[in-house]
Structure formats: structure tokens, C-alpha cells
Tab-separated table of C-alpha atoms and ligand atoms in Angstrom:
chain	number	residue	atom	x	y	z
J	1	MET	CA	38.130	108.989	37.316
J	2	HIS	CA	36.189	109.711	34.139
J	3	ARG	CA	38.215	110.755	31.111
J	4	SER	CA	36.793	112.870	28.299
J	5	LEU	CA	36.286	111.578	24.775
J	6	LEU	CA	34.908	113.402	21.736
J	7	ILE	CA	33.419	111.357	18.886
J	8	THR	CA	32.472	113.098	15.653
J	9	GLY	CA	29.443	111.756	13.788
J	10	ALA	CA	28.212	109.908	16.860
J	11	SER	CA	24.465	110.197	16.321
J	12	ARG	CA	24.292	106.836	14.540
J	13	GLY	CA	26.237	103.894	13.174
J	14	ILE	CA	29.846	103.293	14.200
J	15	GLY	CA	30.084	106.566	16.144
J	16	ARG	CA	26.980	105.742	18.164
J	17	ALA	CA	28.165	102.207	18.971
J	18	THR	CA	31.530	103.640	20.032
J	19	ALA	CA	29.840	106.217	22.286
J	20	LEU	CA	27.790	103.532	24.031
J	21	LEU	CA	30.780	101.252	24.591
J	22	ALA	CA	32.971	104.137	25.731
J	23	ALA	CA	30.365	105.321	28.234
J	24	ALA	CA	30.033	101.777	29.561
J	25	ARG	CA	33.805	101.761	30.103
J	26	GLY	CA	33.762	105.027	32.031
J	27	TRP	CA	34.511	107.695	29.410
J	28	ARG	CA	32.610	111.008	29.497
J	29	VAL	CA	31.465	111.302	25.908
J	30	GLY	CA	30.968	114.281	23.612
J	31	VAL	CA	28.431	113.166	21.007
J	32	ASN	CA	28.942	115.287	17.897
J	33	TYR	CA	26.221	115.245	15.249
J	34	HIS	CA	25.512	117.208	12.104
J	35	SER	CA	21.780	117.235	11.407
J	36	ASP	CA	20.001	114.635	13.533
J	37	ARG	CA	19.592	116.308	16.893
J	38	ALA	CA	16.855	113.915	18.015
J	39	ALA	CA	19.154	110.915	17.510
J	40	ALA	CA	22.004	112.586	19.404
J	41	ASP	CA	19.694	113.582	22.286
J	42	ALA	CA	18.293	110.036	22.452
J	43	LEU	CA	21.826	108.631	22.648
J	44	VAL	CA	22.768	111.023	25.446
J	45	ALA	CA	19.612	110.012	27.339
J	46	GLN	CA	20.490	106.321	26.859
J	47	ILE	CA	24.020	106.893	28.197
J	48	GLU	CA	22.693	108.826	31.195
J	49	ALA	CA	20.199	106.044	31.906
J	50	MET	CA	23.195	103.663	32.026
J	51	GLY	CA	24.766	105.924	34.681
J	52	GLY	CA	27.212	107.490	32.222
J	53	GLN	CA	27.930	111.079	31.225
J	54	ALA	CA	27.463	112.527	27.739
J	55	VAL	CA	26.630	115.749	25.949
J	56	ALA	CA	25.261	116.310	22.431
J	57	LEU	CA	27.236	118.841	20.373
J	58	GLN	CA	26.139	120.023	16.922
J	59	ALA	CA	28.793	120.906	14.344
J	60	ASN	CA	29.522	120.402	10.668
J	61	VAL	CA	33.126	119.188	10.700
J	62	ALA	CA	33.700	120.590	7.199
J	63	GLU	CA	33.425	124.152	8.584
J	64	GLU	CA	36.457	125.323	10.543
J	65	SER	CA	34.489	127.802	12.675
J	66	GLN	CA	32.120	125.013	13.700
J	67	VAL	CA	34.985	122.660	14.559
J	68	LEU	CA	36.502	125.372	16.769
J	69	ARG	CA	33.132	125.878	18.472
J	70	LEU	CA	32.770	122.110	18.950
J	71	PHE	CA	36.100	121.805	20.772
J	72	GLU	CA	35.427	124.923	22.850
J	73	ALA	CA	32.153	123.364	23.995
J	74	MET	CA	34.036	120.166	24.787
J	75	ASP	CA	36.560	122.126	26.915
J	76	ALA	CA	33.834	122.599	29.545
J	77	PHE	CA	34.098	118.842	30.134
J	78	GLY	CA	37.691	119.136	31.371
J	79	PRO	CA	40.913	117.981	29.691
J	80	LEU	CA	40.425	115.942	26.516
J	81	HIS	CA	41.998	112.482	26.594
J	82	GLY	CA	40.426	110.793	23.589
J	83	LEU	CA	39.187	111.684	20.121
J	84	VAL	CA	37.475	109.544	17.498
J	85	VAL	CA	37.591	111.194	14.072
J	86	ASN	CA	34.591	109.338	12.703
J	87	ALA	CA	32.240	111.677	10.805
J	88	GLY	CA	32.146	110.717	7.153
J	89	ILE	CA	29.938	110.524	4.087
J	90	VAL	CA	29.561	108.494	0.912
J	91	ALA	CA	27.679	109.314	-2.282
J	92	PRO	CA	25.866	107.278	-4.954
J	93	PRO	CA	28.047	104.797	-6.871
J	94	LEU	CA	29.600	106.307	-10.009
J	95	PRO	CA	32.805	105.968	-12.029
J	96	LEU	CA	35.095	108.993	-11.772
J	97	LEU	CA	34.194	109.843	-15.390
J	98	GLU	CA	30.727	110.827	-14.213
J	99	MET	CA	31.471	112.565	-10.905
J	100	SER	CA	30.647	116.270	-10.683
J	101	GLY	CA	33.054	118.797	-9.225
J	102	GLU	CA	30.479	119.625	-6.560
J	103	ARG	CA	30.342	115.995	-5.419
J	104	LEU	CA	34.155	115.821	-5.231
J	105	ARG	CA	34.300	119.080	-3.275
J	106	ARG	CA	31.772	117.845	-0.728
J	107	MET	CA	33.416	114.433	-0.375
J	108	PHE	CA	36.832	115.939	0.352
J	109	ALA	CA	35.421	118.776	2.471
J	110	VAL	CA	33.733	116.439	4.948
J	111	ASN	CA	36.003	113.393	4.847
J	112	VAL	CA	39.423	115.013	4.449
J	113	LEU	CA	39.253	118.660	5.524
J	114	GLY	CA	36.806	117.828	8.328
J	115	SER	CA	39.059	115.061	9.617
J	116	TYR	CA	42.229	117.158	9.428
J	117	LEU	CA	40.588	120.067	11.258
J	118	THR	CA	39.213	117.745	13.923
J	119	ALA	CA	42.542	115.970	14.386
J	120	ARG	CA	44.334	119.316	14.635
J	121	GLU	CA	42.032	120.600	17.371
J	122	GLY	CA	42.328	117.303	19.230
J	123	ALA	CA	46.117	117.501	19.001
J	124	ARG	CA	46.066	121.070	20.306
J	125	ARG	CA	44.111	119.892	23.357
J	126	MET	CA	46.065	116.721	24.137
J	127	ALA	CA	49.704	117.682	23.335
J	128	ARG	CA	51.720	117.909	26.558
J	129	SER	CA	53.801	120.872	25.307
J	130	LEU	CA	50.557	122.854	25.005
J	131	GLY	CA	49.342	121.972	28.504
J	132	GLY	CA	47.430	118.827	27.581
J	133	GLU	CA	47.611	115.549	29.461
J	134	GLY	CA	48.361	113.320	26.466
J	135	GLY	CA	45.832	110.907	25.054
J	136	SER	CA	44.767	108.787	22.135
J	137	MET	CA	43.221	109.596	18.780
J	138	VAL	CA	41.517	107.092	16.480
J	139	LEU	CA	40.700	107.962	12.879
J	140	VAL	CA	37.960	106.003	11.131
J	141	SER	CA	39.358	105.261	7.700
J	142	SER	CA	38.186	102.399	5.443
J	143	VAL	CA	39.590	99.377	3.630
J	144	ALA	CA	38.376	101.272	0.557
J	145	ALA	CA	41.713	103.103	0.853
J	146	SER	CA	43.428	99.855	-0.160
J	147	LEU	CA	40.767	98.564	-2.567
J	148	GLY	CA	40.236	101.831	-4.469
J	149	ALA	CA	36.425	101.367	-4.660
J	150	PRO	CA	36.329	101.364	-8.497
J	151	PHE	CA	33.005	102.247	-10.184
J	152	GLU	CA	31.545	103.037	-6.759
J	153	TYR	CA	33.464	105.838	-5.151
J	154	VAL	CA	37.135	106.356	-5.885
J	155	ASP	CA	36.631	109.814	-4.343
J	156	TYR	CA	35.669	108.298	-0.984
J	157	ALA	CA	38.542	105.789	-1.224
J	158	GLY	CA	41.007	108.605	-1.909
J	159	ALA	CA	39.678	110.592	1.024
J	160	LYS	CA	40.225	107.601	3.295
J	161	GLY	CA	43.719	107.155	1.839
J	162	ALA	CA	44.428	110.671	3.076
J	163	LEU	CA	43.353	109.605	6.565
J	164	ASP	CA	45.773	106.670	6.483
J	165	VAL	CA	48.602	109.068	5.617
J	166	LEU	CA	47.485	111.505	8.323
J	167	THR	CA	47.509	108.669	10.835
J	168	ARG	CA	51.095	107.731	9.977
J	169	GLY	CA	52.385	111.306	9.924
J	170	LEU	CA	50.546	112.603	12.956
J	171	ALA	CA	51.586	109.585	15.028
J	172	LYS	CA	55.178	110.648	14.374
J	173	GLU	CA	54.485	114.306	15.157
J	174	LEU	CA	52.710	113.522	18.425
J	175	GLY	CA	54.661	110.553	19.803
J	176	GLY	CA	56.766	112.869	21.953
J	177	GLU	CA	53.641	114.720	23.078
J	178	GLY	CA	52.133	111.705	24.824
J	179	VAL	CA	49.489	111.294	22.132
J	180	ARG	CA	48.970	108.048	20.197
J	181	VAL	CA	47.321	108.212	16.769
J	182	ASN	CA	45.851	105.141	15.084
J	183	ALA	CA	43.223	104.293	12.483
J	184	VAL	CA	40.639	101.585	12.106
J	185	ARG	CA	39.735	100.589	8.575
J	186	PRO	CA	36.253	99.054	8.574
J	187	GLY	CA	35.016	96.950	5.673
J	188	LEU	CA	31.314	96.363	4.995
J	189	ILE	CA	29.574	97.400	8.205
J	190	ASP	CA	25.810	97.310	8.536
J	191	THR	CA	24.921	100.991	9.100
J	192	GLU	CA	22.746	103.615	7.426
J	193	ILE	CA	25.677	105.030	5.456
J	194	HIS	CA	24.917	102.635	2.595
J	195	ALA	CA	21.324	103.869	2.300
J	196	SER	CA	22.645	107.440	2.275
J	197	GLY	CA	24.609	106.449	-0.852
J	198	GLY	CA	21.490	104.920	-2.444
J	199	GLN	CA	22.446	101.275	-1.708
J	200	PRO	CA	20.625	100.195	1.479
J	201	ASP	CA	21.403	96.503	0.902
J	202	ARG	CA	25.111	97.035	0.083
J	203	ALA	CA	26.643	95.693	3.313
J	204	GLU	CA	24.434	92.597	3.385
J	205	ARG	CA	24.833	91.897	-0.362
J	206	LEU	CA	28.608	92.330	-0.588
J	207	GLY	CA	29.307	91.078	2.933
J	208	LYS	CA	28.446	87.562	1.796
J	209	SER	CA	31.498	87.518	-0.480
J	210	THR	CA	33.977	88.359	2.297
J	211	PRO	CA	36.067	85.592	3.903
J	212	LEU	CA	33.888	85.741	7.040
J	213	GLY	CA	30.784	85.549	4.854
J	214	ARG	CA	28.823	88.439	6.335
J	215	ALA	CA	28.716	92.167	6.943
J	216	GLY	CA	30.206	93.472	10.169
J	217	ARG	CA	28.377	95.199	13.002
J	218	ALA	CA	29.117	98.697	14.281
J	219	GLU	CA	29.802	97.189	17.716
J	220	GLU	CA	32.619	95.087	16.248
J	221	VAL	CA	34.344	98.243	15.033
J	222	ALA	CA	33.691	99.993	18.338
J	223	GLU	CA	35.552	97.237	20.213
J	224	ALA	CA	38.724	97.915	18.231
J	225	ILE	CA	38.369	101.686	18.644
J	226	LEU	CA	37.994	101.308	22.412
J	227	TRP	CA	41.085	99.146	22.599
J	228	LEU	CA	43.111	101.725	20.668
J	229	LEU	CA	41.824	104.510	22.940
J	230	ASP	CA	42.719	102.576	26.065
J	231	ASP	CA	46.091	102.459	27.821
J	232	ARG	CA	46.118	98.728	27.072
J	233	ALA	CA	47.219	99.806	23.573
J	234	SER	CA	50.036	101.878	25.099
J	235	TYR	CA	52.715	100.818	22.576
J	236	THR	CA	50.482	101.067	19.505
J	237	THR	CA	50.689	104.214	17.400
J	238	GLY	CA	50.647	104.883	13.669
J	239	ALA	CA	48.779	101.596	13.129
J	240	LEU	CA	46.066	100.938	10.545
J	241	VAL	CA	43.801	98.206	11.931
J	242	ASP	CA	41.540	96.524	9.364
J	243	ILE	CA	38.132	95.484	10.746
J	244	ALA	CA	36.892	94.051	7.501
J	245	GLY	CA	36.198	90.341	7.853
J	246	GLY	CA	39.276	89.576	5.758
J	247	ARG	CA	38.079	91.639	2.790
F	1	NAP	P1	26.504	106.736	9.223
F	1	NAP	O1	25.668	105.699	9.877
F	1	NAP	O2	26.066	107.327	7.928
F	1	NAP	O3	26.740	107.918	10.283
F	1	NAP	C1	27.447	109.049	9.893
F	1	NAP	C2	27.563	109.993	11.052
F	1	NAP	O4	28.355	111.107	10.615
F	1	NAP	C3	26.240	110.566	11.511
F	1	NAP	O5	26.273	110.687	12.903
F	1	NAP	C4	26.197	111.942	10.862
F	1	NAP	O6	25.484	112.906	11.623
F	1	NAP	C5	27.662	112.305	10.875
F	1	NAP	N1	28.030	113.298	9.882
F	1	NAP	C6	27.863	113.262	8.539
F	1	NAP	N2	28.341	114.381	7.973
F	1	NAP	C7	28.815	115.137	8.993
F	1	NAP	C8	29.423	116.408	9.061
F	1	NAP	N3	29.622	117.157	7.960
F	1	NAP	N4	29.778	116.891	10.279
F	1	NAP	C9	29.572	116.156	11.403
F	1	NAP	N5	29.000	114.957	11.394
F	1	NAP	C10	28.633	114.450	10.204
F	1	NAP	O7	27.979	106.219	8.972
F	1	NAP	P2	28.837	104.984	9.565
F	1	NAP	O8	28.654	103.829	8.679
F	1	NAP	O9	28.615	104.864	11.024
F	1	NAP	O10	30.294	105.541	9.265
F	1	NAP	C11	31.102	106.170	10.250
F	1	NAP	C12	32.507	106.275	9.681
F	1	NAP	O11	32.943	104.954	9.323
F	1	NAP	C13	32.594	107.109	8.398
F	1	NAP	O12	33.784	107.865	8.407
F	1	NAP	C14	32.652	106.048	7.305
F	1	NAP	O13	33.312	106.522	6.159
F	1	NAP	C15	33.430	104.964	8.004
F	1	NAP	N6	33.255	103.643	7.393
F	1	NAP	C16	32.031	103.036	7.372
F	1	NAP	C17	31.903	101.801	6.764
F	1	NAP	C18	30.591	101.071	6.694
F	1	NAP	O14	30.500	100.059	5.961
F	1	NAP	N7	29.560	101.498	7.411
F	1	NAP	C19	33.024	101.173	6.192
F	1	NAP	C20	34.249	101.828	6.234
F	1	NAP	C21	34.360	103.058	6.852
F	1	NAP	P3	23.918	113.281	11.350
F	1	NAP	O15	23.181	111.971	11.311
F	1	NAP	O16	23.540	114.140	12.492
F	1	NAP	O17	23.850	113.984	10.037
């Protein structure tokens, strides 16, 4: 039987790799995107060509009304069993001294508020006391939460620190509801997020200095997410799993 999984920010990068792996393992996948409809549609077509099931769902996770609409659209897929809270942004490297209020607002709106709203709606769907069937939630944090990301983006690092705390707290709130909550904390992964922050070569350049000597691939993060979603991780909740090449 297919189980339903919603992935925010699935049109590219880590979200996209997770959607492909999940579909290959039998999940029905909700592919949330923000602006790149063509990429989301192409991913859905690729999943369908593999014999899987997927639907593209537009929503800006920073807007509560859009998050509510996203989950309502997902309800048509049947009971939700999995959620990957993945949508996230970076910004150009700056010390805090030079960050504008508008930048900080946007960073926390998408990465913190968006993640909290998404996690809340997922919890409302999966909690057994509310009629859900239980499930698993994976938040995509970052090792930046431990490193602090000085002179680059302490705002982003702080936002991801909030996700680590949410993971710990929500795991405790939902343990009795049949819902596991975990986080992956990727390091330098080769995706387009670095170009969006004005540093297209960042993962390759800095990846060389990690213990494993290279940047990671989105598929390597997806493997850990899929394990956490799966019943094989049945005794794992509240965990922060670093996928960072030892960084
Ligand atoms: P990416 O390639 O830039 O993809 C970001 C995805 O998020 C896109 O699908 C984008 O959709 C979506 N998105 C952006 N803003 C959104 C919003 N307001 N509402 C809904 N969707 C939104 O990023 P990535 O590297 O795969 O990163 C995925 C997650 O991993 C992020 O949370 C990031 O912080 C985290 N992470 C990444 C790295 C890394 O090195 N790559 C390391 C640590 C943590 P559209 O394209 O449609 O706009």
C-alpha cells in the first residue's frame, strides 16, 4: 500500500532527490514548490514515468494561508504518513553588523515560521488523537546550527538552531501520538542554494576542507531522510543526524 508523503521545497536540490527516492520506495509524494512550477511539473512527470505517484503543489511556506491550502490539497491524497520540512533559503554572505532588518525578517519568515507552520499542520494530520494514523516527520536543519556560520550567515544558522530545538520539543509532544520527529543536518551539499546566495562554487570550494574531502550530494542526504521516514527507524525520535562529511 502506498503511503502519503509531503515534501516542502521539492522542486530541486535535497527535496527533489528525496522525492525521487521516496517515490522509488513506494511513497505517494506531494511535491511542494514556491516559484519554479516547470521544475516541479518535470519532477512529477519523472516520478510518474517510474510508475510512481506524485502531485505538484504550489505554496509559499512563509504564508500561513498558503500552508493551510497546501495541506488541504494534500488531504485529497488520503491520510498523511510522512512530512519532510525542507524548504529553506540562504542569502549573500555578510557579518551580522551589515545585515538589514528586511533580510533578517525574510530569513526567519521562510526558515523558522515556515517550518513551524508546516510541522504544525503535519502534526495535526498525523496525531492519533486527532484521527491521524501516526507517521514520521523529518526537518532539514543544517550543521550551521552548530558552527554558527560566522561572517556568512549567522541568521541562517540561528534559524536552523530553531529547527533543532523544534525537533527535540516536538518529538516529546508527539511521541504518544504515534509520530516520530527527527532532523537531518546537512553540511556542504552540492545544490543550487549556494548560487542563490551568490556563491555558486561554495560547496565544491569548502567541501575540500572537510574530513571526507568533498561536498556531499543531495542523494546522500535523501538516503538518511528516507531511513528516518521508514519504520526501520521505529525507535528513533528527537534525533539530529549530521550528514556533513565529518564537518
Ligand atoms: P535549493 O536547491 O535552493 O532548493 C530550495 C527549495 O526550496 C526549492 O524547491 C524552492 O522552491 C523551495 N523554496 C524556497 N523558498 C520557499 C518558500 N518560501 N516556500 C516553499 N518553498 C520554498 O536548496 P537545497 O540545497 O536543496 O536545500 C534544501 C534544504 O536543505 C534547505 O532547508 C537548506 O537550508 C538545507 N540545507 C542545505 C545545505 C546545502 O549545502 N545545500 C546544507 C545544509 C542545509 P522554488 O525553486 O520553486 O522556488
